[in-house]
Coordinates of C-alpha atoms and ligand atoms in Angstrom, one line a residue:
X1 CA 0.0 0.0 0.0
X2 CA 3.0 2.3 0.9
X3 CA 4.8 1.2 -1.7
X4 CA 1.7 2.3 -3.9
X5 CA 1.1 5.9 -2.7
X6 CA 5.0 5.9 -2.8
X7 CA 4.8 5.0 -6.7
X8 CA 2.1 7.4 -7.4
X9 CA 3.3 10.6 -5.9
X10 CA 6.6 9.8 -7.4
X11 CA 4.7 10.1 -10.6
X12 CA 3.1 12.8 -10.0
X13 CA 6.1 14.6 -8.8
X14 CA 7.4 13.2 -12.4
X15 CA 5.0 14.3 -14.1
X16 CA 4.7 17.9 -12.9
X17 CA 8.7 18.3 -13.5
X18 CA 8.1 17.2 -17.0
X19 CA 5.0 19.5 -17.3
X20 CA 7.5 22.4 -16.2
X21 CA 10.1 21.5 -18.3
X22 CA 8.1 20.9 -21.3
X23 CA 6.9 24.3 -20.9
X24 CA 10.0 26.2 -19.7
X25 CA 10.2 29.6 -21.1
X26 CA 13.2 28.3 -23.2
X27 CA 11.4 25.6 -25.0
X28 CA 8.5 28.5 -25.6
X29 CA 10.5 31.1 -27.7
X30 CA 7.7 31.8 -28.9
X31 CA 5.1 32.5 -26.3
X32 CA 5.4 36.3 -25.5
X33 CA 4.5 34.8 -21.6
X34 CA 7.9 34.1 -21.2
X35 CA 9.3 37.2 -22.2
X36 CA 6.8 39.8 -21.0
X37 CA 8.3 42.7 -20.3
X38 CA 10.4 43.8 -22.8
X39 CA 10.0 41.1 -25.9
X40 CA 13.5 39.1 -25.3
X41 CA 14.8 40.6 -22.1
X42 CA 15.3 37.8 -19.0
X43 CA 12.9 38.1 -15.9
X44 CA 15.3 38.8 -13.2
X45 CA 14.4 36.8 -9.5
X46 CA 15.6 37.3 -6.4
X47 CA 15.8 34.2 -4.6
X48 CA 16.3 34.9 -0.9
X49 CA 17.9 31.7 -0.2
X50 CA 18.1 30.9 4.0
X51 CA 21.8 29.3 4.2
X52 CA 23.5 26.0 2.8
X53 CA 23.0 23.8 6.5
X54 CA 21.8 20.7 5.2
X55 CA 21.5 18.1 2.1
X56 CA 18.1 19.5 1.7
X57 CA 19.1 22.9 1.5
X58 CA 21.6 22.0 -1.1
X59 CA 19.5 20.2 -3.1
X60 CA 17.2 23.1 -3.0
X61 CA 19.3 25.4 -4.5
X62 CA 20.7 23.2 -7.2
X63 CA 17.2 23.0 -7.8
X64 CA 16.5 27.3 -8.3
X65 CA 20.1 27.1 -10.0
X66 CA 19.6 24.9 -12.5
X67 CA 16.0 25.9 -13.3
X68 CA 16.6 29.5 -13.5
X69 CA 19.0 29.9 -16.5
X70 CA 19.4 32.6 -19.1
X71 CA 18.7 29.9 -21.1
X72 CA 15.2 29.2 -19.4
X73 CA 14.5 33.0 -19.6
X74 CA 15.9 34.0 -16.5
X75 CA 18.6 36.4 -14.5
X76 CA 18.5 35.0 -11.0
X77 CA 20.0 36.6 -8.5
X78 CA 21.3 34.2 -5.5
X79 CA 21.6 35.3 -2.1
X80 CA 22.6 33.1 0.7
X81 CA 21.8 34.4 4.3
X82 CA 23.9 32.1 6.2
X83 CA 20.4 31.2 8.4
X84 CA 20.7 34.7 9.9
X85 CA 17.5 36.5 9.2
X86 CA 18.3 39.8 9.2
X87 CA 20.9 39.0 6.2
X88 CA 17.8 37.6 4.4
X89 CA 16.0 40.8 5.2
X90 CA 18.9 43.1 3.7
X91 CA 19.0 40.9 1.0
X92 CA 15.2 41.6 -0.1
X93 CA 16.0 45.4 0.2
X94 CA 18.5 44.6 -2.2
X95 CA 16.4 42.8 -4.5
X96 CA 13.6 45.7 -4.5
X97 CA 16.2 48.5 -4.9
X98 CA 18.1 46.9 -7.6
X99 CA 14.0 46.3 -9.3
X100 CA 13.4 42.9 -9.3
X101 CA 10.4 41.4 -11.0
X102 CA 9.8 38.8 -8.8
X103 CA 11.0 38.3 -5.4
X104 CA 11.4 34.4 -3.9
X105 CA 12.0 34.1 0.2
X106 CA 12.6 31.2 1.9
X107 CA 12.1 32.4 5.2
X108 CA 14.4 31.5 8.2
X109 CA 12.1 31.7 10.2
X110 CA 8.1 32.5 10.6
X111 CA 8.1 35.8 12.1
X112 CA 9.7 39.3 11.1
X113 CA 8.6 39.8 7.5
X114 CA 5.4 42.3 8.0
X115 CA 8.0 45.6 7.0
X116 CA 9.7 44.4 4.1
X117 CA 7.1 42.6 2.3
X118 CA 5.3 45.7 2.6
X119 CA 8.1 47.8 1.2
X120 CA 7.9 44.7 -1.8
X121 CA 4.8 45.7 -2.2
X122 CA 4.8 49.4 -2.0
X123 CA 7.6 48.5 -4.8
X124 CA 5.0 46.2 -7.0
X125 CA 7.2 43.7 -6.9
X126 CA 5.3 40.5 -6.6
X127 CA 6.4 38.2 -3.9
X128 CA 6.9 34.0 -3.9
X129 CA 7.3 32.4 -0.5
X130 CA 8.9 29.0 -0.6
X131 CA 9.8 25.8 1.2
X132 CA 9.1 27.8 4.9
X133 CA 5.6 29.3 5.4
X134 CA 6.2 33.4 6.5
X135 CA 3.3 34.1 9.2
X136 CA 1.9 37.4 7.4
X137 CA -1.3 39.1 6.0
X138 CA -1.7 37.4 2.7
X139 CA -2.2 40.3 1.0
X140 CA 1.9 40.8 1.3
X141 CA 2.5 37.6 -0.4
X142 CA 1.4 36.0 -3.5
X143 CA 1.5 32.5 -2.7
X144 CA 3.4 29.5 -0.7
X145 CA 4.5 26.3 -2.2
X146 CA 6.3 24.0 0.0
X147 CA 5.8 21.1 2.5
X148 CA 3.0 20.5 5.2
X149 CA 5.0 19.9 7.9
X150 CA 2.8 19.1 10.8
X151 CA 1.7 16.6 8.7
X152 CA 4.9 15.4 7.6
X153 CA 5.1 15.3 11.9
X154 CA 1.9 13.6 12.0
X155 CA 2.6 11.0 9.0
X156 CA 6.1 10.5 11.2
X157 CA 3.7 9.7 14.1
X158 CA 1.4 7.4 12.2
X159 CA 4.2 5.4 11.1
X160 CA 5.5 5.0 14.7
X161 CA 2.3 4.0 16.0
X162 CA 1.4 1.3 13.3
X163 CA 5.2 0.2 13.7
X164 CA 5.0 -0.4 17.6
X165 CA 1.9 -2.1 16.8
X166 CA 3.2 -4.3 13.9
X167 CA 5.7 -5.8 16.9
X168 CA 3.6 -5.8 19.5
X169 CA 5.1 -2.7 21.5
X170 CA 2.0 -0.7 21.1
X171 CA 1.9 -0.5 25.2
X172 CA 5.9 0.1 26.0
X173 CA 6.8 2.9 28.0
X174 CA 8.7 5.5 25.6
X175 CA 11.3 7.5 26.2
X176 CA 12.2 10.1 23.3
X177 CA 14.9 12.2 22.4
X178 CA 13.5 15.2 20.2
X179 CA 16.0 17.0 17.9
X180 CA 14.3 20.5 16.6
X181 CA 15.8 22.5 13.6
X182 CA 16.1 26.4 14.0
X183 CA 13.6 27.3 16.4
X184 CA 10.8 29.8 14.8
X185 CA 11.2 27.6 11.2
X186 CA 8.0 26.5 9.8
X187 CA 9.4 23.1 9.1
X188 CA 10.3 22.8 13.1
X189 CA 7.2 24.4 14.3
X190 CA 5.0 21.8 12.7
X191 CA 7.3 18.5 13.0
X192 CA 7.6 19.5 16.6
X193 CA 3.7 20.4 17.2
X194 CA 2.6 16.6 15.7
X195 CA 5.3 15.0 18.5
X196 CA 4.3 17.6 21.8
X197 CA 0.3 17.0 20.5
X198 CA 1.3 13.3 20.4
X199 CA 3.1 13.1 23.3
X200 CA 0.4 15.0 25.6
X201 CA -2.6 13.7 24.1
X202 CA -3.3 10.0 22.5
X203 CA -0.1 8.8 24.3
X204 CA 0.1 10.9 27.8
X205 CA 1.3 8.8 30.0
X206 CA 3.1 6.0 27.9
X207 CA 5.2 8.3 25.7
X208 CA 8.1 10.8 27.4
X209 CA 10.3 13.7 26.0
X210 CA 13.2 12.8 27.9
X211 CA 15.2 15.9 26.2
X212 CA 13.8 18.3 23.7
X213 CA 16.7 21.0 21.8
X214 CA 17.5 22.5 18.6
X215 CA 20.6 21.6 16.6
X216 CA 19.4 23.8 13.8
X217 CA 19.0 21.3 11.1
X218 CA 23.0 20.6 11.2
X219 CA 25.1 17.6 11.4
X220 CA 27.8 19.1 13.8
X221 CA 24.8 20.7 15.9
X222 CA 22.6 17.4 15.6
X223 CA 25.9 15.1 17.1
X224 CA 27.1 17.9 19.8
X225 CA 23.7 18.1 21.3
X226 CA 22.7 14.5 21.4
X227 CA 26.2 13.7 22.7
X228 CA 25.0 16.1 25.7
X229 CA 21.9 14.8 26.0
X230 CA 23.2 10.8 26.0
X231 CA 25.9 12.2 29.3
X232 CA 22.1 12.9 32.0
X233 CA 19.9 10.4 29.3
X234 CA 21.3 6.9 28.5
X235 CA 17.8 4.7 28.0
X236 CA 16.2 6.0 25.2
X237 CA 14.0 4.6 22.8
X238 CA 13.2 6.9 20.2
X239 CA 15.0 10.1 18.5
X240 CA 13.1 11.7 16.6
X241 CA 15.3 14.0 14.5
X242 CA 13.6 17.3 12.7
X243 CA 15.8 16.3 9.6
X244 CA 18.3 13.5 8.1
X245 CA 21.3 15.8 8.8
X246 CA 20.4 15.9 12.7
X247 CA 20.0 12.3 12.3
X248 CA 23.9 11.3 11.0
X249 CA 24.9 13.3 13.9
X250 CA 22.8 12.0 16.4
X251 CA 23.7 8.6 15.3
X252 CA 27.2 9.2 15.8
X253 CA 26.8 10.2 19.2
X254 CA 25.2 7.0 20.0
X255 CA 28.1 5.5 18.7
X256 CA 30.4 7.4 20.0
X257 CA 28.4 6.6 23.8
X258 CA 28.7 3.0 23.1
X259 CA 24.6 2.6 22.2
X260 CA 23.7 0.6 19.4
X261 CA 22.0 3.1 17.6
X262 CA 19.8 -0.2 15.8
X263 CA 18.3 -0.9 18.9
X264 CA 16.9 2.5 19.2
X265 CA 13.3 3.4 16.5
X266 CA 15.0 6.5 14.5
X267 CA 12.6 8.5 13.1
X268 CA 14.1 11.5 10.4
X269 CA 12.8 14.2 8.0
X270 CA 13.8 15.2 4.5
X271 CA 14.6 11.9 3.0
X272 CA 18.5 12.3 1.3
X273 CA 19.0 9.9 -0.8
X274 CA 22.2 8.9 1.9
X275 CA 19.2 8.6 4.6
X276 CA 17.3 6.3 2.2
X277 CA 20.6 3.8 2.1
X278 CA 20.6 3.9 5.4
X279 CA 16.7 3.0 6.4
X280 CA 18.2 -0.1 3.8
X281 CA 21.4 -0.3 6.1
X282 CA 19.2 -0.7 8.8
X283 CA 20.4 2.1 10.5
X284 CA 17.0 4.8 10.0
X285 CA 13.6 3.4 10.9
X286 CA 11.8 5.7 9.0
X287 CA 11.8 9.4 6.9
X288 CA 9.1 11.5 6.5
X289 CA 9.4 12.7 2.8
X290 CA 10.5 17.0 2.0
X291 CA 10.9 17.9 -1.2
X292 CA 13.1 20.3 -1.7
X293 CA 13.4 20.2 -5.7
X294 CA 10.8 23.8 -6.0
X295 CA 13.1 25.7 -8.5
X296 CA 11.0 24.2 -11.4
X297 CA 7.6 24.6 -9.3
X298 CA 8.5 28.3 -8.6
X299 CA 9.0 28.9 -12.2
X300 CA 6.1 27.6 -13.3
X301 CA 3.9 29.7 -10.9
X302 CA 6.5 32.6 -12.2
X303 CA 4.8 31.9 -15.8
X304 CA 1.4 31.8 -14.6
X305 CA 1.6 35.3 -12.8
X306 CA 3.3 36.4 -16.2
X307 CA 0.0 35.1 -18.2
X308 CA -2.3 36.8 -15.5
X309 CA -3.1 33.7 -14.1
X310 CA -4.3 33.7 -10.2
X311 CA -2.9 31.1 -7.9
X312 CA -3.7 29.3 -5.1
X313 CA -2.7 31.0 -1.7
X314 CA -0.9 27.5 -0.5
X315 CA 0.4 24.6 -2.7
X316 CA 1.8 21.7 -0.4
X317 CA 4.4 19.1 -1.9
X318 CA 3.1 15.5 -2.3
X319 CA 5.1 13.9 0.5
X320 CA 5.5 9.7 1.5
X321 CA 7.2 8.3 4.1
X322 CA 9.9 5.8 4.0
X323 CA 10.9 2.7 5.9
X324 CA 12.3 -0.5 5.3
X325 CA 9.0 -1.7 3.2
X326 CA 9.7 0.8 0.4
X327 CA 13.3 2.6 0.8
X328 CA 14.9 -0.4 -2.1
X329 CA 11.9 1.1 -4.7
X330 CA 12.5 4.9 -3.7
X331 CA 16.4 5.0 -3.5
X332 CA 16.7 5.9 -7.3
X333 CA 14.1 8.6 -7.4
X334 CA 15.7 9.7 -3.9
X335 CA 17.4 13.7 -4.0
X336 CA 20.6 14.5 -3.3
X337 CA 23.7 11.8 -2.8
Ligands
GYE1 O1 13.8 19.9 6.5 C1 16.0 21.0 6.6 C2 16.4 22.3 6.1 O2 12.8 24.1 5.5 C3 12.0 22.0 4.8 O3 15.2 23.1 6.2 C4 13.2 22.8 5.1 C5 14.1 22.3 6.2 C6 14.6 20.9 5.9 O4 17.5 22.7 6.7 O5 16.8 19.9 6.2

């Protein structure tokens, strides 16, 4: 059944990259949509990119990179705020002073983005927000594509439950170890709300957040902190890790500590192809699917707003999970290395 839904998103996800492709301003010389504003001159982005801290993030901008060409039509202009938001900030003042004509954030983090998006908009520069969600009026925003991370948190949780259940394990006392990206993300305020709801409702009592701390979606962070936690915290049963890069780290720590890191369920986020070889390895229980490839998604909508087209405020990625039922099928669609 997994292996099913797996298939078919996977298709679709096919199937709307070939769509794009197909229809990519380059292949379209001839449709004045792709070359609106001054017949032949490039549409020049902004991408406000939010740093380069995990496989997912890299992937992502691969993804804007090699979408946004000259040869697709486009000038993009990269900027890369290090996961400091108030670089990303300067950088969309940049982008409206140099006169844009369209604007792409990623934000950092939810909150902050009331006073520049309005200066956007006082500019009439149209605005695209991507992979994070920014928590604003939507009439400073033209719309969001990305993931639907509480319910990535909850499809996490689903797994988990029919997995205790599949060996019996349903009524075990659980004691978890809860890795959080950068605090104020989208993507960790929604992973983390599915575990605490979780956690304080339908298993209150059984399950136990034995340590709860950021390491900001890195590997170094991910291993530093869990090696902290493992020193006050050595019986634990579950890590559940806000994404695959956490997850190496925090599996080194175990191993550093002397756990065998197979006897402990790991649950991760993101789904690197690496994290894919290692639910196969035996070393990952299970990843709830992120995709990060929206550069051709983002061009598409681009092209829509260019033919006058109006958009949906909120586009969520199709999203599976993975575990050792369906990682052998998915490992060759699987992003990054
Ligand atoms: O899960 C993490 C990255 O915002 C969905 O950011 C993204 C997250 C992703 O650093 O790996």
């Amino acid at each position: 059944m997994n292996k099913l839904l797996n298939l078919m998103s996977a298709a679709i996800i096919v199937s709307a990259l070939t769509a794009c492709a197909s229809s990519s301003p380059a292949a379209s010389s001839q449709n004045p949509a792709a070359q609106p504003e001054s017949g032949g001159s490039l549409i020049t982005v902004g991408f406000a990119q939010v740093g380069a801290e995990s496989g997912w993030r890299t992937a992502n901008t691969d993804s804007f990179k090699s979408y946004f060409t000259e040869a697709n039509g486009f000038n993009l202009i990269f900027s890369d705020a290090q996961q400091d938001q108030n670089k990303q900030i300067a950088a969309v003042r940049d982008f409206i002073t140099q006169g844009v004509d369209y604007i792409d954030i990623a934000p950092v983090t939810t909150t902050g983005w009331e006073t520049v998006l309005q200066e956007a908009k006082d500019a009439g520069i149209p605005v695209i927000i991507s992979d994070r969600k920014a928590d604003v009026a939507e009439d400073l925003y033209v719309t969001y594509i990305g993931g639907n991370f509480e319910q990535e948190g909850k499809d996490a949780i689903s797994w988990l439950e029919g997995y205790l259940a599949e060996n019996n394990r349903s009524d075990e006392a659980l004691n978890f170890v809860h890795l959080q990206g950068t605090i104020g993300a989208d993507a960790q305020i929604g992973r983390t709300k599915a575990l605490d709801d979780a956690v304080a409702g339908a298993h209150a009592g059984k399950w136990t957040i034995v340590a709860q701390q950021t390491g900001e979606f890195t590997e170094a962070k991910g291993q530093e902190v869990m090696e902290a936690i493992l020193k006050n915290n050595t019986d634990v049963h579950v890590v559940y890790s806000e994404n695959d890069d956490m997850t190496y780290g925090a599996i080194t720590a175990l191993k550093n500590a002397g756990i065998n890191h197979k006897d402990v369920i790991i649950i991760s986020f993101d789904g690197n192809k690496k994290a894919i070889q290692m639910i196969i390895d035996g070393d990952i229980d299970c990843v709830a699917e992120c995709n990060p490839l929206l550069g051709p998604q983002v061009g598409d909508i681009i092209k829509k707003l260019e033919n006058g087209e109006t958009l949906p405020k909120i586009t969520y990625s199709v999203e599976s999970v993975y575990d050792i039922k369906n990682a052998e099928a998915h490992l060759p669609d699987a992003f990054g290395s």
